[in-house]
Amino acid sequence: MHENDFLALAQPGLRRLRPYDPGHDIVALRRRFGARLVELGGNENPHGPSPRAREAILDALGQLARYPDPLGGDLKAALANKLGVDAAQILLGNGSHELLMQFAQAFCGPEAGVVMSRYGFAVYPLAALAADAPLTVAEALPEGHPMHRGHDLDAIRAAVDERTRLVYLCNPSNPVGTWFPSADLERFLASLPEQVLVVVDEAYAEYVEVPELQSALTLLPRFPRLIVTRTFSKGYGLAGLRVGYAVAQPGLVAVMERLRESFNVNLPGLAAAEAALADEEHLAWHVEQNRIEREWLSTRLRDRGLYVHPSQTNFLLVDFGRDATPYEEALLAQGVVPRPMRGYGLPTCLRISIGTRSENQRLLSGLEGAGA
């Protein structure tokens, strides 16, 4: 049977769905370039996880014949203590990606829609489509605004109607890197009708330095329909283990537990995440290195006449003012991997993860060779 024959048997939302696009076949590129490859497309931590996390992974290897804790109790307890919440407010996921998909699956459908910003994370529309839920995309902040292409909370609020059930926000934003102040989020939440749940994706929270942006976790006691998601893939350097979590009201978490897959977080992941969470010194060192390199790289890219969006993350969205494909191809030919943005409707842009100084210098050399 042909793929279309099986597609006809699938649920309506799935028929319109396209697989998540990672940008490049990174495995093939690793085989081609080996140790010379500079990976600046996945917003990963170039310094790797805490040494404590590495030790925890090795210790966990002796237990691989056993299932992991299905409740993730130790990690939940550590997170609850770190964040100042109750363990019953925490939902663990196989990365935050899994949770972002499941919120739509649990609460949305043909009569319960999703609202997101124009340049929101690519998983949000996938979640809406998979749930066969109407998707409304609000326009982003316009050119000339300091946070150009970032979330326009007024436009998002105007897009909410009686059929809206879920709003996805990303703060700081992926793929743009911009942010909106906590005071603006508070006003936005207060303006919403009661049936609307709001997911604030804080995948890059560890990198935030500006005082006007505090975690949405502080607003949870006031807004019971608020959900905050985070991940260990970015600041904590555990992207390969896929560990994420959400914090929400216990009643909402209880509903999601009905949907959660059994043993959805693996045993080394649970152990490594708990150990990484305890190593505040390593996280602080990495965040400081990221800040230094972000400022250094931003300055040099702007000196070349390129538009670099403001960022409170571990990446930069760079606008070349023309089709970015030739620059992408020139970098790839030299073993430097950026993230193309055509899938986001930004063909003139590349998203560039912050690497080490030597990796960032390789990037600049590659751009110079391409005429940028």
PDB file of C-alpha atoms in Angstrom, residues 42-331:
ATOM      1  CA  GLY A  42      20.737  23.116  17.749  1.00  0.00           C
ATOM      2  CA  ASN A  43      21.151  25.685  20.540  1.00  0.00           C
ATOM      3  CA  GLU A  44      23.090  23.127  22.540  1.00  0.00           C
ATOM      4  CA  ASN A  45      25.504  23.749  25.384  1.00  0.00           C
ATOM      5  CA  PRO A  46      29.045  23.585  23.888  1.00  0.00           C
ATOM      6  CA  HIS A  47      30.599  23.042  27.319  1.00  0.00           C
ATOM      7  CA  GLY A  48      28.610  19.928  28.133  1.00  0.00           C
ATOM      8  CA  PRO A  49      26.913  18.924  31.374  1.00  0.00           C
ATOM      9  CA  SER A  50      28.153  19.184  34.912  1.00  0.00           C
ATOM     10  CA  PRO A  51      30.831  16.661  35.963  1.00  0.00           C
ATOM     11  CA  ARG A  52      28.361  15.577  38.631  1.00  0.00           C
ATOM     12  CA  ALA A  53      25.851  14.728  35.919  1.00  0.00           C
ATOM     13  CA  ARG A  54      28.466  12.677  34.069  1.00  0.00           C
ATOM     14  CA  GLU A  55      29.208  10.714  37.243  1.00  0.00           C
ATOM     15  CA  ALA A  56      25.498  10.148  37.841  1.00  0.00           C
ATOM     16  CA  ILE A  57      25.102   8.781  34.299  1.00  0.00           C
ATOM     17  CA  LEU A  58      27.955   6.310  34.835  1.00  0.00           C
ATOM     18  CA  ASP A  59      26.471   5.190  38.141  1.00  0.00           C
ATOM     19  CA  ALA A  60      23.086   4.675  36.480  1.00  0.00           C
ATOM     20  CA  LEU A  61      24.526   2.390  33.796  1.00  0.00           C
ATOM     21  CA  GLY A  62      24.675  -0.473  36.270  1.00  0.00           C
ATOM     22  CA  GLN A  63      20.881  -0.351  36.580  1.00  0.00           C
ATOM     23  CA  LEU A  64      19.940  -0.345  32.896  1.00  0.00           C
ATOM     24  CA  ALA A  65      18.197  -3.708  33.165  1.00  0.00           C
ATOM     25  CA  ARG A  66      15.667  -2.056  35.488  1.00  0.00           C
ATOM     26  CA  TYR A  67      12.893   0.369  34.646  1.00  0.00           C
ATOM     27  CA  PRO A  68      13.372   3.952  35.843  1.00  0.00           C
ATOM     28  CA  ASP A  69      11.249   5.387  38.622  1.00  0.00           C
ATOM     29  CA  PRO A  70       7.859   5.798  36.906  1.00  0.00           C
ATOM     30  CA  LEU A  71       7.081   8.792  39.113  1.00  0.00           C
ATOM     31  CA  GLY A  72      10.495  10.472  38.895  1.00  0.00           C
ATOM     32  CA  GLY A  73      10.141  11.138  42.617  1.00  0.00           C
ATOM     33  CA  ASP A  74      13.701  12.168  43.428  1.00  0.00           C
ATOM     34  CA  LEU A  75      13.949  14.593  40.510  1.00  0.00           C
ATOM     35  CA  LYS A  76      10.546  16.054  41.321  1.00  0.00           C
ATOM     36  CA  ALA A  77      11.604  16.573  44.939  1.00  0.00           C
ATOM     37  CA  ALA A  78      14.817  18.287  43.844  1.00  0.00           C
ATOM     38  CA  LEU A  79      12.946  20.533  41.418  1.00  0.00           C
ATOM     39  CA  ALA A  80      10.303  21.378  44.015  1.00  0.00           C
ATOM     40  CA  ASN A  81      13.004  22.421  46.470  1.00  0.00           C
ATOM     41  CA  LYS A  82      14.875  24.434  43.834  1.00  0.00           C
ATOM     42  CA  LEU A  83      11.808  26.233  42.462  1.00  0.00           C
ATOM     43  CA  GLY A  84       9.845  26.677  45.682  1.00  0.00           C
ATOM     44  CA  VAL A  85       6.799  24.716  44.504  1.00  0.00           C
ATOM     45  CA  ASP A  86       5.056  21.534  45.571  1.00  0.00           C
ATOM     46  CA  ALA A  87       6.149  18.282  43.953  1.00  0.00           C
ATOM     47  CA  ALA A  88       2.524  17.725  42.943  1.00  0.00           C
ATOM     48  CA  GLN A  89       2.878  20.748  40.638  1.00  0.00           C
ATOM     49  CA  ILE A  90       5.621  19.132  38.544  1.00  0.00           C
ATOM     50  CA  LEU A  91       5.127  17.049  35.414  1.00  0.00           C
ATOM     51  CA  LEU A  92       8.166  15.355  33.885  1.00  0.00           C
ATOM     52  CA  GLY A  93       8.594  14.875  30.150  1.00  0.00           C
ATOM     53  CA  ASN A  94      10.850  13.287  27.564  1.00  0.00           C
ATOM     54  CA  GLY A  95      12.142  16.768  26.881  1.00  0.00           C
ATOM     55  CA  SER A  96       9.746  19.712  27.016  1.00  0.00           C
ATOM     56  CA  HIS A  97       8.855  18.896  23.380  1.00  0.00           C
ATOM     57  CA  GLU A  98       6.768  15.937  24.549  1.00  0.00           C
ATOM     58  CA  LEU A  99       4.885  18.082  27.049  1.00  0.00           C
ATOM     59  CA  LEU A 100       4.219  20.887  24.576  1.00  0.00           C
ATOM     60  CA  MET A 101       2.595  18.352  22.259  1.00  0.00           C
ATOM     61  CA  GLN A 102       0.601  16.698  25.017  1.00  0.00           C
ATOM     62  CA  PHE A 103      -0.986  19.890  26.341  1.00  0.00           C
ATOM     63  CA  ALA A 104      -2.728  20.336  23.003  1.00  0.00           C
ATOM     64  CA  GLN A 105      -3.601  16.660  22.899  1.00  0.00           C
ATOM     65  CA  ALA A 106      -5.200  16.870  26.338  1.00  0.00           C
ATOM     66  CA  PHE A 107      -7.063  20.154  26.072  1.00  0.00           C
ATOM     67  CA  CYS A 108      -7.556  21.042  22.404  1.00  0.00           C
ATOM     68  CA  GLY A 109      -9.556  19.731  19.479  1.00  0.00           C
ATOM     69  CA  PRO A 110     -11.868  20.823  16.643  1.00  0.00           C
ATOM     70  CA  GLU A 111     -13.809  23.130  18.971  1.00  0.00           C
ATOM     71  CA  ALA A 112     -10.903  24.179  21.202  1.00  0.00           C
ATOM     72  CA  GLY A 113      -8.218  26.107  19.371  1.00  0.00           C
ATOM     73  CA  VAL A 114      -4.633  27.268  19.758  1.00  0.00           C
ATOM     74  CA  VAL A 115      -3.131  30.762  19.468  1.00  0.00           C
ATOM     75  CA  MET A 116       0.555  31.486  18.963  1.00  0.00           C
ATOM     76  CA  SER A 117       2.869  34.219  17.676  1.00  0.00           C
ATOM     77  CA  ARG A 118       4.041  34.377  14.060  1.00  0.00           C
ATOM     78  CA  TYR A 119       7.576  33.313  14.933  1.00  0.00           C
ATOM     79  CA  GLY A 120       6.837  30.931  17.772  1.00  0.00           C
ATOM     80  CA  PHE A 121       8.632  27.622  18.236  1.00  0.00           C
ATOM     81  CA  ALA A 122       7.886  25.158  15.414  1.00  0.00           C
ATOM     82  CA  VAL A 123       6.448  22.575  17.819  1.00  0.00           C
ATOM     83  CA  TYR A 124       3.432  24.760  18.658  1.00  0.00           C
ATOM     84  CA  PRO A 125       1.729  24.467  15.251  1.00  0.00           C
ATOM     85  CA  LEU A 126       2.610  20.774  15.157  1.00  0.00           C
ATOM     86  CA  ALA A 127       0.823  20.339  18.477  1.00  0.00           C
ATOM     87  CA  ALA A 128      -2.280  22.114  17.206  1.00  0.00           C
ATOM     88  CA  LEU A 129      -2.390  20.100  13.988  1.00  0.00           C
ATOM     89  CA  ALA A 130      -1.875  16.789  15.789  1.00  0.00           C
ATOM     90  CA  ALA A 131      -4.852  17.626  18.015  1.00  0.00           C
ATOM     91  CA  ASP A 132      -6.921  18.681  14.969  1.00  0.00           C
ATOM     92  CA  ALA A 133      -7.345  22.040  16.681  1.00  0.00           C
ATOM     93  CA  PRO A 134      -7.870  25.377  14.885  1.00  0.00           C
ATOM     94  CA  LEU A 135      -4.635  27.378  14.882  1.00  0.00           C
ATOM     95  CA  THR A 136      -4.568  31.170  14.926  1.00  0.00           C
ATOM     96  CA  VAL A 137      -1.231  32.877  14.319  1.00  0.00           C
ATOM     97  CA  ALA A 138      -0.935  36.425  15.661  1.00  0.00           C
ATOM     98  CA  GLU A 139       1.400  38.855  13.923  1.00  0.00           C
ATOM     99  CA  ALA A 140       4.747  39.520  15.575  1.00  0.00           C
ATOM    100  CA  LEU A 141       6.153  42.906  16.514  1.00  0.00           C
ATOM    101  CA  PRO A 142       6.872  44.950  13.366  1.00  0.00           C
ATOM    102  CA  GLU A 143      10.136  46.086  11.845  1.00  0.00           C
ATOM    103  CA  GLY A 144      11.479  49.113  13.693  1.00  0.00           C
ATOM    104  CA  HIS A 145      10.383  47.829  17.083  1.00  0.00           C
ATOM    105  CA  PRO A 146      13.329  47.057  19.431  1.00  0.00           C
ATOM    106  CA  MET A 147      11.990  43.505  19.741  1.00  0.00           C
ATOM    107  CA  HIS A 148      11.214  43.124  16.030  1.00  0.00           C
ATOM    108  CA  ARG A 149       9.733  39.678  15.255  1.00  0.00           C
ATOM    109  CA  GLY A 150       9.167  39.020  18.948  1.00  0.00           C
ATOM    110  CA  HIS A 151       5.829  38.281  20.588  1.00  0.00           C
ATOM    111  CA  ASP A 152       3.205  41.033  20.357  1.00  0.00           C
ATOM    112  CA  LEU A 153       1.055  40.283  23.402  1.00  0.00           C
ATOM    113  CA  ASP A 154      -1.625  42.735  22.302  1.00  0.00           C
ATOM    114  CA  ALA A 155      -1.935  40.999  18.936  1.00  0.00           C
ATOM    115  CA  ILE A 156      -2.032  37.602  20.624  1.00  0.00           C
ATOM    116  CA  ARG A 157      -4.756  38.786  23.001  1.00  0.00           C
ATOM    117  CA  ALA A 158      -6.790  40.137  20.077  1.00  0.00           C
ATOM    118  CA  ALA A 159      -6.560  36.693  18.430  1.00  0.00           C
ATOM    119  CA  VAL A 160      -8.094  34.957  21.440  1.00  0.00           C
ATOM    120  CA  ASP A 161     -11.813  34.263  21.080  1.00  0.00           C
ATOM    121  CA  GLU A 162     -14.492  32.042  22.621  1.00  0.00           C
ATOM    122  CA  ARG A 163     -13.049  28.958  20.889  1.00  0.00           C
ATOM    123  CA  THR A 164      -9.503  29.456  22.151  1.00  0.00           C
ATOM    124  CA  ARG A 165      -8.361  26.900  24.700  1.00  0.00           C
ATOM    125  CA  LEU A 166      -4.577  27.181  24.655  1.00  0.00           C
ATOM    126  CA  VAL A 167      -2.020  29.950  24.060  1.00  0.00           C
ATOM    127  CA  TYR A 168       1.656  29.162  23.514  1.00  0.00           C
ATOM    128  CA  LEU A 169       4.218  31.793  24.494  1.00  0.00           C
ATOM    129  CA  CYS A 170       8.009  31.450  24.434  1.00  0.00           C
ATOM    130  CA  ASN A 171       9.959  33.783  26.700  1.00  0.00           C
ATOM    131  CA  PRO A 172      12.732  34.337  25.707  1.00  0.00           C
ATOM    132  CA  SER A 173      11.618  33.516  22.209  1.00  0.00           C
ATOM    133  CA  ASN A 174      12.873  30.743  19.976  1.00  0.00           C
ATOM    134  CA  PRO A 175      13.849  31.304  17.163  1.00  0.00           C
ATOM    135  CA  VAL A 176      14.145  35.089  17.604  1.00  0.00           C
ATOM    136  CA  GLY A 177      15.831  35.405  21.009  1.00  0.00           C
ATOM    137  CA  THR A 178      13.769  38.424  22.116  1.00  0.00           C
ATOM    138  CA  TRP A 179      11.685  38.680  25.268  1.00  0.00           C
ATOM    139  CA  PHE A 180       8.802  40.541  26.868  1.00  0.00           C
ATOM    140  CA  PRO A 181       8.751  41.886  30.452  1.00  0.00           C
ATOM    141  CA  SER A 182       7.092  39.995  33.272  1.00  0.00           C
ATOM    142  CA  ALA A 183       4.773  42.955  33.927  1.00  0.00           C
ATOM    143  CA  ASP A 184       3.417  42.651  30.390  1.00  0.00           C
ATOM    144  CA  LEU A 185       2.818  38.931  30.859  1.00  0.00           C
ATOM    145  CA  GLU A 186       0.959  39.605  34.095  1.00  0.00           C
ATOM    146  CA  ARG A 187      -1.372  42.060  32.369  1.00  0.00           C
ATOM    147  CA  PHE A 188      -1.876  39.626  29.504  1.00  0.00           C
ATOM    148  CA  LEU A 189      -2.832  36.769  31.823  1.00  0.00           C
ATOM    149  CA  ALA A 190      -5.245  38.966  33.751  1.00  0.00           C
ATOM    150  CA  SER A 191      -7.056  39.888  30.533  1.00  0.00           C
ATOM    151  CA  LEU A 192      -7.837  36.354  29.358  1.00  0.00           C
ATOM    152  CA  PRO A 193     -11.188  34.564  29.609  1.00  0.00           C
ATOM    153  CA  GLU A 194     -11.398  31.683  32.060  1.00  0.00           C
ATOM    154  CA  GLN A 195     -11.355  28.851  29.517  1.00  0.00           C
ATOM    155  CA  VAL A 196      -7.880  29.752  28.196  1.00  0.00           C
ATOM    156  CA  LEU A 197      -4.765  27.913  29.331  1.00  0.00           C
ATOM    157  CA  VAL A 198      -1.405  29.608  28.755  1.00  0.00           C
ATOM    158  CA  VAL A 199       1.850  27.732  28.282  1.00  0.00           C
ATOM    159  CA  VAL A 200       4.957  29.856  28.854  1.00  0.00           C
ATOM    160  CA  ASP A 201       7.891  27.994  27.354  1.00  0.00           C
ATOM    161  CA  GLU A 202      11.013  28.928  29.342  1.00  0.00           C
ATOM    162  CA  ALA A 203      13.518  26.649  27.621  1.00  0.00           C
ATOM    163  CA  TYR A 204      16.143  29.418  27.810  1.00  0.00           C
ATOM    164  CA  ALA A 205      15.352  30.726  31.299  1.00  0.00           C
ATOM    165  CA  GLU A 206      18.818  29.974  32.665  1.00  0.00           C
ATOM    166  CA  TYR A 207      20.358  32.519  30.262  1.00  0.00           C
ATOM    167  CA  VAL A 208      18.173  35.481  31.223  1.00  0.00           C
ATOM    168  CA  GLU A 209      19.989  38.458  32.761  1.00  0.00           C
ATOM    169  CA  VAL A 210      17.698  41.454  32.206  1.00  0.00           C
ATOM    170  CA  PRO A 211      15.884  42.421  35.434  1.00  0.00           C
ATOM    171  CA  GLU A 212      12.536  43.110  33.761  1.00  0.00           C
ATOM    172  CA  LEU A 213      12.175  39.441  32.852  1.00  0.00           C
ATOM    173  CA  GLN A 214      11.486  37.160  35.784  1.00  0.00           C
ATOM    174  CA  SER A 215      10.283  33.594  35.494  1.00  0.00           C
ATOM    175  CA  ALA A 216       6.538  33.112  35.015  1.00  0.00           C
ATOM    176  CA  LEU A 217       6.774  30.699  37.949  1.00  0.00           C
ATOM    177  CA  THR A 218       6.239  33.686  40.242  1.00  0.00           C
ATOM    178  CA  LEU A 219       2.772  34.174  38.706  1.00  0.00           C
ATOM    179  CA  LEU A 220       1.514  30.624  39.250  1.00  0.00           C
ATOM    180  CA  PRO A 221      -0.223  31.341  42.583  1.00  0.00           C
ATOM    181  CA  ARG A 222      -2.312  34.106  40.951  1.00  0.00           C
ATOM    182  CA  PHE A 223      -3.131  32.455  37.647  1.00  0.00           C
ATOM    183  CA  PRO A 224      -4.314  28.855  37.993  1.00  0.00           C
ATOM    184  CA  ARG A 225      -4.456  28.267  34.217  1.00  0.00           C
ATOM    185  CA  LEU A 226      -0.796  29.131  33.724  1.00  0.00           C
ATOM    186  CA  ILE A 227       1.680  26.386  32.762  1.00  0.00           C
ATOM    187  CA  VAL A 228       5.467  26.889  32.707  1.00  0.00           C
ATOM    188  CA  THR A 229       7.704  24.483  30.789  1.00  0.00           C
ATOM    189  CA  ARG A 230      11.468  24.091  31.036  1.00  0.00           C
ATOM    190  CA  THR A 231      14.166  21.748  29.826  1.00  0.00           C
ATOM    191  CA  PHE A 232      17.532  20.307  30.821  1.00  0.00           C
ATOM    192  CA  SER A 233      18.634  20.350  27.166  1.00  0.00           C
ATOM    193  CA  LYS A 234      19.979  23.909  27.020  1.00  0.00           C
ATOM    194  CA  GLY A 235      21.662  25.449  30.052  1.00  0.00           C
ATOM    195  CA  TYR A 236      22.231  22.105  31.742  1.00  0.00           C
ATOM    196  CA  GLY A 237      23.755  20.485  28.659  1.00  0.00           C
ATOM    197  CA  LEU A 238      21.692  17.283  28.666  1.00  0.00           C
ATOM    198  CA  ALA A 239      20.087  17.489  25.224  1.00  0.00           C
ATOM    199  CA  GLY A 240      20.989  13.870  24.436  1.00  0.00           C
ATOM    200  CA  LEU A 241      19.073  12.524  27.426  1.00  0.00           C
ATOM    201  CA  ARG A 242      15.754  14.320  26.751  1.00  0.00           C
ATOM    202  CA  VAL A 243      14.541  15.574  30.130  1.00  0.00           C
ATOM    203  CA  GLY A 244      12.028  18.384  30.527  1.00  0.00           C
ATOM    204  CA  TYR A 245       9.336  19.409  32.950  1.00  0.00           C
ATOM    205  CA  ALA A 246       6.273  21.559  33.439  1.00  0.00           C
ATOM    206  CA  VAL A 247       5.056  23.375  36.531  1.00  0.00           C
ATOM    207  CA  ALA A 248       1.337  24.028  36.954  1.00  0.00           C
ATOM    208  CA  GLN A 249      -1.540  23.633  39.364  1.00  0.00           C
ATOM    209  CA  PRO A 250      -1.732  20.142  40.932  1.00  0.00           C
ATOM    210  CA  GLY A 251      -5.165  19.580  39.402  1.00  0.00           C
ATOM    211  CA  LEU A 252      -3.873  20.258  35.910  1.00  0.00           C
ATOM    212  CA  VAL A 253      -0.835  18.031  36.476  1.00  0.00           C
ATOM    213  CA  ALA A 254      -3.176  15.256  37.656  1.00  0.00           C
ATOM    214  CA  VAL A 255      -5.070  15.471  34.373  1.00  0.00           C
ATOM    215  CA  MET A 256      -1.841  15.305  32.390  1.00  0.00           C
ATOM    216  CA  GLU A 257      -0.656  12.276  34.359  1.00  0.00           C
ATOM    217  CA  ARG A 258      -3.521  10.349  32.744  1.00  0.00           C
ATOM    218  CA  LEU A 259      -1.901  10.974  29.373  1.00  0.00           C
ATOM    219  CA  ARG A 260       1.762  10.675  30.341  1.00  0.00           C
ATOM    220  CA  GLU A 261       3.508   7.619  28.977  1.00  0.00           C
ATOM    221  CA  SER A 262       4.800   5.134  31.545  1.00  0.00           C
ATOM    222  CA  PHE A 263       8.525   5.533  32.298  1.00  0.00           C
ATOM    223  CA  ASN A 264       8.692   8.500  29.911  1.00  0.00           C
ATOM    224  CA  VAL A 265      11.974   9.778  31.401  1.00  0.00           C
ATOM    225  CA  ASN A 266      14.837   7.309  31.215  1.00  0.00           C
ATOM    226  CA  LEU A 267      16.958   6.213  34.154  1.00  0.00           C
ATOM    227  CA  PRO A 268      20.233   8.007  33.246  1.00  0.00           C
ATOM    228  CA  GLY A 269      18.213  11.114  32.414  1.00  0.00           C
ATOM    229  CA  LEU A 270      16.562  11.222  35.832  1.00  0.00           C
ATOM    230  CA  ALA A 271      19.894  10.740  37.598  1.00  0.00           C
ATOM    231  CA  ALA A 272      21.797  13.248  35.465  1.00  0.00           C
ATOM    232  CA  ALA A 273      19.133  15.942  35.712  1.00  0.00           C
ATOM    233  CA  GLU A 274      19.031  15.708  39.501  1.00  0.00           C
ATOM    234  CA  ALA A 275      22.824  15.922  39.703  1.00  0.00           C
ATOM    235  CA  ALA A 276      23.007  18.807  37.222  1.00  0.00           C
ATOM    236  CA  LEU A 277      20.383  20.734  39.154  1.00  0.00           C
ATOM    237  CA  ALA A 278      22.556  20.565  42.263  1.00  0.00           C
ATOM    238  CA  ASP A 279      25.695  21.881  40.532  1.00  0.00           C
ATOM    239  CA  GLU A 280      24.871  25.579  40.530  1.00  0.00           C
ATOM    240  CA  GLU A 281      28.526  26.529  40.104  1.00  0.00           C
ATOM    241  CA  HIS A 282      28.843  24.729  36.769  1.00  0.00           C
ATOM    242  CA  LEU A 283      25.625  26.260  35.455  1.00  0.00           C
ATOM    243  CA  ALA A 284      26.728  29.760  36.505  1.00  0.00           C
ATOM    244  CA  TRP A 285      30.108  29.269  34.779  1.00  0.00           C
ATOM    245  CA  HIS A 286      28.476  28.144  31.541  1.00  0.00           C
ATOM    246  CA  VAL A 287      25.947  30.999  31.568  1.00  0.00           C
ATOM    247  CA  GLU A 288      28.756  33.521  32.041  1.00  0.00           C
ATOM    248  CA  GLN A 289      30.757  32.019  29.182  1.00  0.00           C
ATOM    249  CA  ASN A 290      27.643  32.189  27.015  1.00  0.00           C
ATOM    250  CA  ARG A 291      27.126  35.854  27.919  1.00  0.00           C
ATOM    251  CA  ILE A 292      30.713  36.737  27.013  1.00  0.00           C
ATOM    252  CA  GLU A 293      30.585  34.927  23.691  1.00  0.00           C
ATOM    253  CA  ARG A 294      27.104  36.209  22.829  1.00  0.00           C
ATOM    254  CA  GLU A 295      28.252  39.803  23.235  1.00  0.00           C
ATOM    255  CA  TRP A 296      31.524  39.146  21.389  1.00  0.00           C
ATOM    256  CA  LEU A 297      29.845  37.431  18.453  1.00  0.00           C
ATOM    257  CA  SER A 298      26.958  39.924  18.275  1.00  0.00           C
ATOM    258  CA  THR A 299      29.395  42.819  18.005  1.00  0.00           C
ATOM    259  CA  ARG A 300      31.391  41.232  15.224  1.00  0.00           C
ATOM    260  CA  LEU A 301      28.331  40.255  13.232  1.00  0.00           C
ATOM    261  CA  ARG A 302      26.919  43.783  13.536  1.00  0.00           C
ATOM    262  CA  ASP A 303      30.282  45.197  12.487  1.00  0.00           C
ATOM    263  CA  ARG A 304      29.768  43.307   9.211  1.00  0.00           C
ATOM    264  CA  GLY A 305      26.526  45.195   8.634  1.00  0.00           C
ATOM    265  CA  LEU A 306      24.255  42.302   9.597  1.00  0.00           C
ATOM    266  CA  TYR A 307      21.099  42.716  11.661  1.00  0.00           C
ATOM    267  CA  VAL A 308      21.358  40.737  14.887  1.00  0.00           C
ATOM    268  CA  HIS A 309      18.216  40.476  16.995  1.00  0.00           C
ATOM    269  CA  PRO A 310      18.516  41.173  20.722  1.00  0.00           C
ATOM    270  CA  SER A 311      18.908  37.901  22.597  1.00  0.00           C
ATOM    271  CA  GLN A 312      18.613  36.564  26.124  1.00  0.00           C
ATOM    272  CA  THR A 313      19.343  33.018  24.991  1.00  0.00           C
ATOM    273  CA  ASN A 314      22.272  30.912  23.789  1.00  0.00           C
ATOM    274  CA  PHE A 315      21.723  31.793  20.126  1.00  0.00           C
ATOM    275  CA  LEU A 316      21.457  34.743  17.745  1.00  0.00           C
ATOM    276  CA  LEU A 317      18.988  35.259  14.924  1.00  0.00           C
ATOM    277  CA  VAL A 318      20.960  36.973  12.156  1.00  0.00           C
ATOM    278  CA  ASP A 319      19.310  38.691   9.181  1.00  0.00           C
ATOM    279  CA  PHE A 320      21.479  38.941   6.053  1.00  0.00           C
ATOM    280  CA  GLY A 321      19.023  41.204   4.236  1.00  0.00           C
ATOM    281  CA  ARG A 322      18.905  38.777   1.294  1.00  0.00           C
ATOM    282  CA  ASP A 323      18.410  35.060   0.775  1.00  0.00           C
ATOM    283  CA  ALA A 324      20.588  33.398   3.412  1.00  0.00           C
ATOM    284  CA  THR A 325      20.975  30.116   1.500  1.00  0.00           C
ATOM    285  CA  PRO A 326      24.381  30.965  -0.053  1.00  0.00           C
ATOM    286  CA  TYR A 327      25.791  31.793   3.393  1.00  0.00           C
ATOM    287  CA  GLU A 328      24.331  28.611   4.845  1.00  0.00           C
ATOM    288  CA  GLU A 329      25.833  26.524   2.045  1.00  0.00           C
ATOM    289  CA  ALA A 330      29.224  28.212   2.356  1.00  0.00           C
ATOM    290  CA  LEU A 331      29.287  27.478   6.092  1.00  0.00           C
TER     291      LEU A 331
END
